mmCIF file of C-alpha atoms in Angstrom:
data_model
loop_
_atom_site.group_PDB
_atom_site.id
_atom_site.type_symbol
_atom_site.label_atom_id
_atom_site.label_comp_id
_atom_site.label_asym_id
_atom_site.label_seq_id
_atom_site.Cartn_x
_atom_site.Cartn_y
_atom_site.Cartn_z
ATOM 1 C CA UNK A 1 -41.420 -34.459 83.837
ATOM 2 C CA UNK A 2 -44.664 -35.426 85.071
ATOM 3 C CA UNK A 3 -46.639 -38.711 84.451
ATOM 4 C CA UNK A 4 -50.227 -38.722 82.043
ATOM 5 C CA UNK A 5 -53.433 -40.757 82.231
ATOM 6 C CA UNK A 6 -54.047 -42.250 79.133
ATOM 7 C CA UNK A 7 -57.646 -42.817 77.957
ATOM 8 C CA UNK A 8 -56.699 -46.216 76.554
ATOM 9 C CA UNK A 9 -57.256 -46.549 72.861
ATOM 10 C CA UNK A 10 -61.189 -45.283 71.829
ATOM 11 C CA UNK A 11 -62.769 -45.984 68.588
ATOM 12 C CA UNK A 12 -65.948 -43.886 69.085
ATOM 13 C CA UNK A 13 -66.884 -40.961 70.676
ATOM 14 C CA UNK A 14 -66.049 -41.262 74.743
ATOM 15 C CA UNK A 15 -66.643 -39.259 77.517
ATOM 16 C CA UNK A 16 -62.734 -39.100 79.252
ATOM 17 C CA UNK A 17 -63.063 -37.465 82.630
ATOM 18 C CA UNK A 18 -65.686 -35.024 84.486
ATOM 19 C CA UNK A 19 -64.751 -31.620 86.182
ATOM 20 C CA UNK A 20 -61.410 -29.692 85.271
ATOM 21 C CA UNK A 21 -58.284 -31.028 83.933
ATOM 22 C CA UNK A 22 -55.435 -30.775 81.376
ATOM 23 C CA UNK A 23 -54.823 -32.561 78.375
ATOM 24 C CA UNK A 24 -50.749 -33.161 78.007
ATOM 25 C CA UNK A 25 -51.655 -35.226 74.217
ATOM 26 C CA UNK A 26 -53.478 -36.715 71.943
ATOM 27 C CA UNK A 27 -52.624 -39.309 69.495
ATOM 28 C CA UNK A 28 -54.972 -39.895 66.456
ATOM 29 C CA UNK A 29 -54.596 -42.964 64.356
ATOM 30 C CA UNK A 30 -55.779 -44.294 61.102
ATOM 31 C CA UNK A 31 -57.007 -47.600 59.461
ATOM 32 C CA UNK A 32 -53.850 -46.823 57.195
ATOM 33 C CA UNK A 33 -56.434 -45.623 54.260
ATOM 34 C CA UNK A 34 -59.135 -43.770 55.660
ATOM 35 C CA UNK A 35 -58.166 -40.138 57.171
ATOM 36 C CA UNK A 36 -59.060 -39.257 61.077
ATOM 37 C CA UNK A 37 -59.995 -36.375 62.843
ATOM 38 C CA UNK A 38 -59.897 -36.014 66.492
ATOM 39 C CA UNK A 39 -61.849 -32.812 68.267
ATOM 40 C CA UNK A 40 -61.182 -32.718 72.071
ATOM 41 C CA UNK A 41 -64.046 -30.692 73.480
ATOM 42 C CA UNK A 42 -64.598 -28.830 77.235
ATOM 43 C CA UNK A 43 -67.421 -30.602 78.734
ATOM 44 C CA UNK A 44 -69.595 -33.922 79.302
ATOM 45 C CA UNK A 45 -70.735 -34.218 75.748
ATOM 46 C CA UNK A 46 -70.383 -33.611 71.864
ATOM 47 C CA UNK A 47 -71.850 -30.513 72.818
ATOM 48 C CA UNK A 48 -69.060 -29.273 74.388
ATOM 49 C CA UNK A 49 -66.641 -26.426 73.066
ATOM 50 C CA UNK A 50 -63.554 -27.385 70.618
ATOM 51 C CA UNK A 51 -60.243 -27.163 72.526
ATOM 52 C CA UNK A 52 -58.473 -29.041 70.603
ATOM 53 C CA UNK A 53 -58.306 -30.905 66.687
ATOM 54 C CA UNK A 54 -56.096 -33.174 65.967
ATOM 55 C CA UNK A 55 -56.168 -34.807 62.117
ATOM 56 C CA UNK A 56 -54.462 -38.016 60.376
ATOM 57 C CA UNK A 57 -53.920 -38.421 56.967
ATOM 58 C CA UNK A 58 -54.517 -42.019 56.400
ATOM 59 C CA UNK A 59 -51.245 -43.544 54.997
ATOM 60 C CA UNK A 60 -49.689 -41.687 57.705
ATOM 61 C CA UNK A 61 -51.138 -44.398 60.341
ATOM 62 C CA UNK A 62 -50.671 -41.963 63.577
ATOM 63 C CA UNK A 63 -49.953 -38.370 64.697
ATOM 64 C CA UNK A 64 -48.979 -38.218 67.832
ATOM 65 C CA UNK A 65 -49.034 -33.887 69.691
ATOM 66 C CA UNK A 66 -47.394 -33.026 72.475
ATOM 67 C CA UNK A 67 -48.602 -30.123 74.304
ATOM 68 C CA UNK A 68 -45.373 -28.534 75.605
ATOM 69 C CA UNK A 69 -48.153 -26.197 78.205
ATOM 70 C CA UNK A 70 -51.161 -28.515 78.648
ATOM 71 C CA UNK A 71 -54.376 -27.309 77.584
ATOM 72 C CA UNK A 72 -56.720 -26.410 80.213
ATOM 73 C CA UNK A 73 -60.545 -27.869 80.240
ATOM 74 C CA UNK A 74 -62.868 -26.710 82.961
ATOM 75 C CA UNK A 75 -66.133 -28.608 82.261
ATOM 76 C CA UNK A 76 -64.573 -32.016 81.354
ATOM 77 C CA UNK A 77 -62.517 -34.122 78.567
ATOM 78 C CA UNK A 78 -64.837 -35.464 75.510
ATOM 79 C CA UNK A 79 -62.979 -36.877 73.001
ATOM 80 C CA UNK A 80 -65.455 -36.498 69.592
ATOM 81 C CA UNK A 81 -63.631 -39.046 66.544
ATOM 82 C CA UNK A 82 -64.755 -39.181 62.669
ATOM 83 C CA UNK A 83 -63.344 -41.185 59.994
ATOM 84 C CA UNK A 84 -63.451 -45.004 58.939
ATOM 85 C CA UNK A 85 -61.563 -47.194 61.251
ATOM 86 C CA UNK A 86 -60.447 -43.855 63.220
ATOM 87 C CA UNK A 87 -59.048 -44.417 66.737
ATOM 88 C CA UNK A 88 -57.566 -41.976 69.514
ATOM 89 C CA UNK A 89 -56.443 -41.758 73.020
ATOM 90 C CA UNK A 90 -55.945 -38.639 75.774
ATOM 91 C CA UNK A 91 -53.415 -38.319 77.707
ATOM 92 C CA UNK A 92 -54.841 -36.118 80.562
ATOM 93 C CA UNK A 93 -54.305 -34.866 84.455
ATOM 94 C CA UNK A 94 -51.039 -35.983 86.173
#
């Protein structure tokens, strides 16, 4: 099994890495009330297109995917987060 980069843990909207890579994960977590939505997009910006979504209900605290075949982004890794007291991180390359 290969090894990730993790993105460390974001709380807003981050720019992850430039150019193409793969994204191996994603783990979305909650402020334990308030539900969280993550939307991985292909590029530099918000403007980018939606790979991936990953959501949170909020007493569930975290919800952690595994991508069993990485999902391939071409432009760049922009993680894009909404919800109160939301928080996320990548796992990505490797």
């Amino acid at each position: 099994m290969g090894t990730s980069i993790s993105s460390g843990v974001k709380s807003a909207d981050a720019l992850i890495a430039t150019g193409r890579n793969r994204v191996n994960a994603i783990t979305v977590l909650t402020d334990g009330t308030n539900s969280a939505t993550l939307d991985v997009r292909d590029g530099t910006t918000v403007s980018g297109t939606i790979k991936i979504t990953g959501k949170c209900v909020g007493a569930s605290l975290i919800n952690h995917i595994i991508f069993e075949n990485p999902v391939l982004f071409e432009n760049g890794i922009y993680g894009d987060v909404t919800g109160t007291g939301a928080t996320y991180i990548i796992y990505f390359g490797g």
